[in-house]
């Protein structure tokens, strides 16, 4: 398995994996995953780290991290591993690669949001040294049709 930065050629595969994940939904009114155009923009952006894991040239997992240069802070937006490939350390690989690359970008702090009942996700992050924080209510508002169902 290879863990690497995503390329434009990976966008379709990432989108296919992500659009079928109900866990990415934060409410009933906005889309559950990033539109392809935004994924393509993210791949080429210097404020997003998008990693993939491929097995035999097939994308089986990805990680999307939004980086704020001014605050030196990163927020993990999404991490996903194909259900048939879970339990093989792919999520751990993605997080470790991210933790290697973020300091090179100037990042000094990284955080994520996890649903309260997502025990396996919490375990994944805790294995990588993340600490539990406060629980919050997610509030959002779509400012364009790109994020509406």
Coordinates of N, CA and C in Angstrom, one line a residue:
X1 N 0.8 -1.2 0.0 CA 0.0 0.0 0.0 C 0.9 1.2 0.0
X2 N 0.4 2.2 -0.7 CA 1.2 3.5 -0.9 C 0.3 4.6 -0.3
X3 N 0.9 5.4 0.6 CA 0.2 6.6 1.1 C 1.0 7.8 0.4
X4 N 0.2 8.7 -0.2 CA 0.8 9.8 -0.9 C -0.2 11.0 -1.0
X5 N 0.4 12.1 -1.5 CA -0.5 13.3 -1.7 C -1.4 13.0 -2.9
X6 N -2.6 13.4 -2.9 CA -3.5 13.2 -4.0 C -3.1 14.0 -5.2
X7 N -3.5 13.6 -6.4 CA -3.3 14.2 -7.6 C -4.6 14.5 -8.3
X8 N -4.7 15.3 -9.3 CA -5.9 15.6 -10.0 C -6.6 14.3 -10.5
X9 N -5.8 13.4 -11.0 CA -6.3 12.1 -11.5 C -7.0 11.3 -10.4
X10 N -6.8 11.6 -9.2 CA -7.5 10.9 -8.1 C -8.9 11.4 -7.7
X11 N -9.2 12.6 -8.2 CA -10.4 13.3 -7.7 C -11.7 12.4 -7.9
X12 N -11.8 11.8 -9.1 CA -13.0 11.0 -9.3 C -13.1 9.9 -8.3
X13 N -12.0 9.2 -8.1 CA -12.0 8.0 -7.1 C -12.3 8.5 -5.7
X14 N -11.8 9.6 -5.3 CA -12.0 10.2 -4.0 C -13.5 10.5 -3.8
X15 N -14.0 11.2 -4.9 CA -15.4 11.6 -4.8 C -16.4 10.4 -4.8
X16 N -16.1 9.3 -5.5 CA -16.9 8.1 -5.5 C -16.9 7.5 -4.1
X17 N -15.8 7.5 -3.4 CA -15.7 6.9 -2.1 C -16.5 7.8 -1.1
X18 N -16.2 9.1 -1.2 CA -16.8 10.1 -0.2 C -18.3 10.3 -0.3
X19 N -18.8 10.3 -1.5 CA -20.2 10.6 -1.7 C -21.2 9.6 -1.1
X20 N -20.7 8.4 -0.9 CA -21.5 7.3 -0.3 C -21.3 7.1 1.2
X21 N -20.8 8.1 1.8 CA -20.5 7.9 3.3 C -21.5 8.8 4.1
X22 N -22.4 8.1 4.7 CA -23.4 8.8 5.5 C -22.8 9.5 6.7
X23 N -21.7 9.0 7.2 CA -21.1 9.6 8.4 C -20.6 11.0 8.1
X24 N -20.4 11.4 6.8 CA -19.9 12.8 6.5 C -21.0 13.8 6.6
X25 N -22.3 13.4 6.7 CA -23.4 14.3 6.8 C -23.4 15.0 8.2
X26 N -23.6 16.3 8.2 CA -23.7 17.0 9.4 C -25.1 17.6 9.7
X27 N -25.9 17.6 8.6 CA -27.3 17.9 8.8 C -28.1 17.4 7.5
X28 N -29.4 17.7 7.5 CA -30.2 17.1 6.4 C -30.3 18.1 5.2
X29 N -29.7 19.2 5.3 CA -29.9 20.2 4.2 C -28.7 20.4 3.3
X30 N -27.5 20.1 3.8 CA -26.3 20.4 3.0 C -25.8 19.1 2.5
X31 N -25.0 19.1 1.4 CA -24.4 17.9 0.8 C -23.6 17.2 1.8
X32 N -23.4 15.9 1.6 CA -22.6 15.1 2.6 C -21.2 15.1 2.3
X33 N -20.8 15.4 1.0 CA -19.4 15.4 0.7 C -19.1 16.5 -0.3
X34 N -17.8 16.8 -0.5 CA -17.3 17.9 -1.3 C -17.6 17.6 -2.8
X35 N -18.1 18.7 -3.5 CA -18.3 18.5 -4.9 C -16.9 18.3 -5.6
X36 N -16.9 17.6 -6.8 CA -15.7 17.3 -7.5 C -14.8 18.6 -7.8
X37 N -15.5 19.7 -8.2 CA -14.8 20.9 -8.5 C -14.0 21.4 -7.3
X38 N -14.5 21.3 -6.1 CA -13.8 21.7 -4.9 C -12.7 20.8 -4.5
X39 N -12.9 19.5 -4.8 CA -11.8 18.5 -4.5 C -10.7 18.8 -5.5
X40 N -10.9 19.1 -6.7 CA -9.9 19.4 -7.7 C -9.1 20.6 -7.2
X41 N -9.9 21.6 -6.8 CA -9.2 22.9 -6.3 C -8.4 22.6 -5.0
X42 N -8.9 21.7 -4.2 CA -8.1 21.3 -3.0 C -6.8 20.6 -3.3
X43 N -6.8 19.8 -4.3 CA -5.6 19.1 -4.6 C -4.5 20.0 -5.0
X44 N -4.9 21.1 -5.7 CA -3.9 22.1 -6.2 C -3.6 23.2 -5.2
X45 N -4.3 23.3 -4.1 CA -4.2 24.3 -3.1 C -3.1 24.1 -2.1
X46 N -2.5 25.2 -1.6 CA -1.4 25.1 -0.6 C -2.0 25.2 0.8
X47 N -3.3 25.3 0.9 CA -3.9 25.3 2.2 C -4.8 24.1 2.5
X48 N -4.6 23.1 1.7 CA -5.3 21.8 1.9 C -4.3 20.7 1.7
X49 N -4.3 19.8 2.6 CA -3.5 18.6 2.4 C -4.4 17.4 2.2
X50 N -4.4 16.8 1.0 CA -5.2 15.7 0.6 C -4.4 14.5 0.3
X51 N -4.5 13.5 1.2 CA -3.7 12.3 1.1 C -4.6 11.1 0.6
X52 N -4.0 10.2 -0.1 CA -4.7 9.0 -0.5 C -3.8 7.8 -0.1
X53 N -4.5 6.6 0.0 CA -3.8 5.3 0.1 C -4.3 4.5 -1.1
X54 N -3.4 4.0 -1.8 CA -3.8 3.1 -2.9 C -3.2 1.7 -2.7
X55 N -4.0 0.7 -3.1 CA -3.6 -0.7 -3.1 C -3.8 -1.1 -4.6
X56 N -2.7 -1.6 -5.2 CA -2.7 -2.0 -6.6 C -3.4 -1.0 -7.5
X57 N -3.0 0.3 -7.3 CA -3.4 1.4 -8.1 C -4.9 1.8 -7.9
X58 N -5.5 1.2 -6.9 CA -6.9 1.6 -6.5 C -6.9 2.4 -5.2
X59 N -7.6 3.5 -5.2 CA -7.7 4.4 -4.0 C -8.6 3.7 -3.1
X60 N -8.1 3.4 -1.9 CA -8.9 2.7 -0.8 C -9.1 3.5 0.4
X61 N -8.5 4.7 0.4 CA -8.7 5.6 1.6 C -8.2 7.0 1.3
X62 N -8.7 8.0 2.0 CA -8.2 9.3 1.9 C -8.3 10.1 3.2
X63 N -7.6 11.2 3.2 CA -7.6 12.1 4.3 C -7.6 13.6 3.8
X64 N -8.5 14.4 4.2 CA -8.5 15.8 3.8 C -8.3 16.7 5.0
X65 N -7.3 17.6 4.9 CA -7.0 18.5 6.0 C -6.9 19.9 5.5
X66 N -7.6 20.8 6.2 CA -7.7 22.2 5.9 C -6.7 22.9 6.7
X67 N -5.7 23.6 6.1 CA -4.7 24.3 6.9 C -4.8 25.8 6.9
X68 N -4.8 26.5 8.0 CA -4.8 27.9 8.1 C -3.4 28.4 8.4
X69 N -2.8 29.0 7.4 CA -1.4 29.5 7.6 C -1.3 30.5 8.7
X70 N -2.2 31.4 8.7 CA -2.1 32.5 9.7 C -2.2 32.0 11.1
X71 N -3.0 31.0 11.4 CA -3.1 30.5 12.7 C -2.2 29.3 13.0
X72 N -1.6 28.8 12.0 CA -0.7 27.6 12.1 C -1.5 26.4 12.6
X73 N -2.7 26.3 12.2 CA -3.7 25.3 12.7 C -4.3 24.5 11.5
X74 N -4.4 23.2 11.7 CA -5.0 22.4 10.7 C -6.3 21.8 11.3
X75 N -7.3 21.6 10.5 CA -8.5 20.9 10.9 C -8.7 19.7 9.9
X76 N -8.8 18.5 10.5 CA -9.0 17.3 9.6 C -10.5 17.4 9.3
X77 N -10.8 17.5 8.0 CA -12.1 17.5 7.5 C -12.8 16.1 7.3
X78 N -12.0 15.2 6.7 CA -12.5 13.9 6.5 C -11.4 12.9 6.5
X79 N -11.7 11.7 7.0 CA -10.8 10.6 6.8 C -11.7 9.4 6.5
X80 N -11.3 8.6 5.5 CA -12.2 7.5 5.1 C -11.4 6.3 4.6
X81 N -11.8 5.1 5.0 CA -11.2 3.9 4.5 C -12.3 3.0 4.0
X82 N -12.1 2.5 2.8 CA -13.2 1.6 2.2 C -13.5 0.5 3.2
X83 N -14.7 0.2 3.5 CA -15.1 -0.8 4.5 C -14.4 -2.2 4.3
X84 N -14.1 -2.6 3.1 CA -13.4 -3.9 2.9 C -12.0 -3.8 3.3
X85 N -11.4 -2.6 3.5 CA -10.0 -2.5 3.8 C -9.8 -2.0 5.3
X86 N -10.8 -1.9 6.1 CA -10.7 -1.4 7.4 C -10.0 -2.5 8.3
X87 N -9.4 -2.1 9.4 CA -8.7 -3.0 10.3 C -7.3 -3.4 9.8
X88 N -6.8 -2.7 8.8 CA -5.5 -3.0 8.2 C -4.5 -1.9 8.5
X89 N -4.9 -0.9 9.3 CA -3.9 0.2 9.7 C -3.9 1.3 8.7
X90 N -4.8 1.3 7.7 CA -4.8 2.4 6.7 C -5.1 3.8 7.3
X91 N -6.1 3.8 8.2 CA -6.3 5.1 8.9 C -5.1 5.6 9.6
X92 N -4.5 4.7 10.3 CA -3.2 5.0 11.1 C -2.2 5.6 10.1
X93 N -2.0 4.9 8.9 CA -1.0 5.3 7.9 C -1.3 6.8 7.5
X94 N -2.6 7.0 7.2 CA -3.0 8.4 6.7 C -2.7 9.4 7.8
X95 N -3.0 9.1 9.0 CA -2.7 10.1 10.1 C -1.2 10.3 10.3
X96 N -0.5 9.2 10.3 CA 1.0 9.3 10.5 C 1.6 10.2 9.3
X97 N 1.2 9.9 8.1 CA 1.7 10.7 7.0 C 1.4 12.2 7.1
X98 N 0.1 12.4 7.6 CA -0.3 13.8 7.8 C 0.6 14.5 8.9
X99 N 0.8 13.7 10.0 CA 1.6 14.3 11.1 C 3.1 14.5 10.6
X100 N 3.6 13.8 9.6 CA 4.9 14.0 9.1 C 4.9 15.3 8.2
X101 N 3.8 15.5 7.4 CA 3.8 16.6 6.5 C 3.4 18.0 7.0
X102 N 2.5 18.0 8.0 CA 2.0 19.3 8.5 C 3.1 20.2 9.1
X103 N 4.0 19.7 9.8 CA 5.1 20.6 10.3 C 5.9 21.2 9.2
X104 N 6.0 20.5 8.1 CA 6.7 21.1 7.0 C 6.0 22.3 6.3
X105 N 4.7 22.3 6.6 CA 3.8 23.4 6.1 C 3.8 24.5 7.0
X106 N 4.4 24.4 8.2 CA 4.4 25.4 9.2 C 3.3 25.2 10.3
X107 N 2.6 24.1 10.2 CA 1.5 23.8 11.2 C 2.1 23.4 12.6
X108 N 1.4 24.0 13.6 CA 1.8 23.7 15.0 C 0.6 23.1 15.8
X109 N -0.5 23.0 15.2 CA -1.7 22.5 16.0 C -2.6 21.8 15.0
X110 N -3.2 20.7 15.3 CA -4.2 20.0 14.5 C -5.3 19.5 15.3
X111 N -6.5 19.6 14.8 CA -7.7 19.2 15.5 C -8.7 18.5 14.5
X112 N -9.7 17.9 15.0 CA -10.8 17.3 14.2 C -12.1 17.3 15.0
X113 N -13.1 17.0 14.3 CA -14.5 16.8 14.9 C -14.9 15.4 14.6
X114 N -15.4 14.7 15.6 CA -15.8 13.4 15.5 C -17.2 13.2 16.1
X115 N -18.2 12.6 15.5 CA -19.5 12.3 16.1 C -19.3 11.6 17.5
X116 N -20.1 12.0 18.4 CA -20.0 11.5 19.8 C -20.1 9.9 19.8
X117 N -20.8 9.3 18.9 CA -21.0 7.9 19.0 C -20.0 7.1 18.1
X118 N -19.1 7.8 17.5 CA -18.1 7.2 16.5 C -16.9 6.6 17.3
X119 N -17.1 5.5 18.0 CA -16.1 4.9 18.9 C -14.8 4.5 18.1
X120 N -15.0 3.9 16.9 CA -13.8 3.5 16.2 C -13.0 4.7 15.7
X121 N -13.7 5.8 15.3 CA -13.0 7.0 14.9 C -12.2 7.6 16.1
X122 N -12.9 7.7 17.2 CA -12.2 8.2 18.4 C -11.0 7.4 18.8
X123 N -11.1 6.1 18.7 CA -10.0 5.2 19.0 C -8.8 5.4 18.0
X124 N -9.2 5.6 16.7 CA -8.1 5.9 15.7 C -7.3 7.1 16.1
X125 N -8.0 8.2 16.4 CA -7.4 9.5 16.7 C -6.6 9.4 18.0
X126 N -7.1 8.7 19.0 CA -6.4 8.6 20.3 C -5.1 7.8 20.1
X127 N -5.1 6.8 19.2 CA -3.9 6.0 19.0 C -2.8 6.9 18.4
X128 N -3.2 7.9 17.7 CA -2.2 8.8 17.1 C -1.9 10.0 18.0
X129 N -2.3 9.9 19.2 CA -1.9 11.0 20.2 C -2.9 12.1 20.4
X130 N -4.0 12.1 19.7 CA -5.0 13.1 19.9 C -5.7 13.0 21.3
X131 N -6.0 14.2 21.9 CA -6.7 14.2 23.2 C -8.1 14.6 23.0
X132 N -9.0 14.1 23.9 CA -10.4 14.4 23.8 C -10.6 15.8 24.3
X133 N -11.5 16.6 23.7 CA -11.8 17.9 24.1 C -13.3 18.0 24.5
X134 N -13.8 19.2 24.4 CA -15.2 19.5 24.7 C -16.1 19.0 23.6
X135 N -17.4 18.8 23.9 CA -18.4 18.5 22.9 C -19.1 19.7 22.5
X136 N -19.3 19.9 21.2 CA -20.0 21.1 20.7 C -21.1 20.7 19.7
X137 N -22.0 21.7 19.5 CA -23.0 21.6 18.5 C -22.5 22.2 17.2
X138 N -22.7 21.4 16.1 CA -22.3 21.9 14.8 C -23.4 22.8 14.2
X139 N -23.0 24.0 13.8 CA -24.0 24.9 13.1 C -23.3 25.2 11.8
X140 N -24.1 25.3 10.7 CA -23.6 25.7 9.4 C -24.6 26.4 8.6
X141 N -24.2 27.0 7.5 CA -25.1 27.7 6.6 C -24.4 27.6 5.2
X142 N -25.1 27.2 4.3 CA -24.6 27.1 2.9 C -24.7 28.5 2.3
X143 N -23.6 29.0 1.7 CA -23.6 30.3 1.0 C -23.6 30.2 -0.5
X144 N -23.8 28.9 -1.0 CA -23.9 28.7 -2.4 C -24.7 27.4 -2.7
X145 N -25.1 27.2 -3.9 CA -25.9 26.0 -4.2 C -25.0 24.8 -4.3
X146 N -23.6 25.0 -4.3 CA -22.7 23.8 -4.3 C -22.9 22.9 -3.1
X147 N -23.3 23.5 -2.0 CA -23.4 22.7 -0.8 C -24.8 22.4 -0.4
X148 N -25.7 22.5 -1.3 CA -27.1 22.1 -1.0 C -27.5 20.8 -1.7
X149 N -28.4 20.1 -1.1 CA -28.8 18.8 -1.7 C -29.7 19.1 -2.9

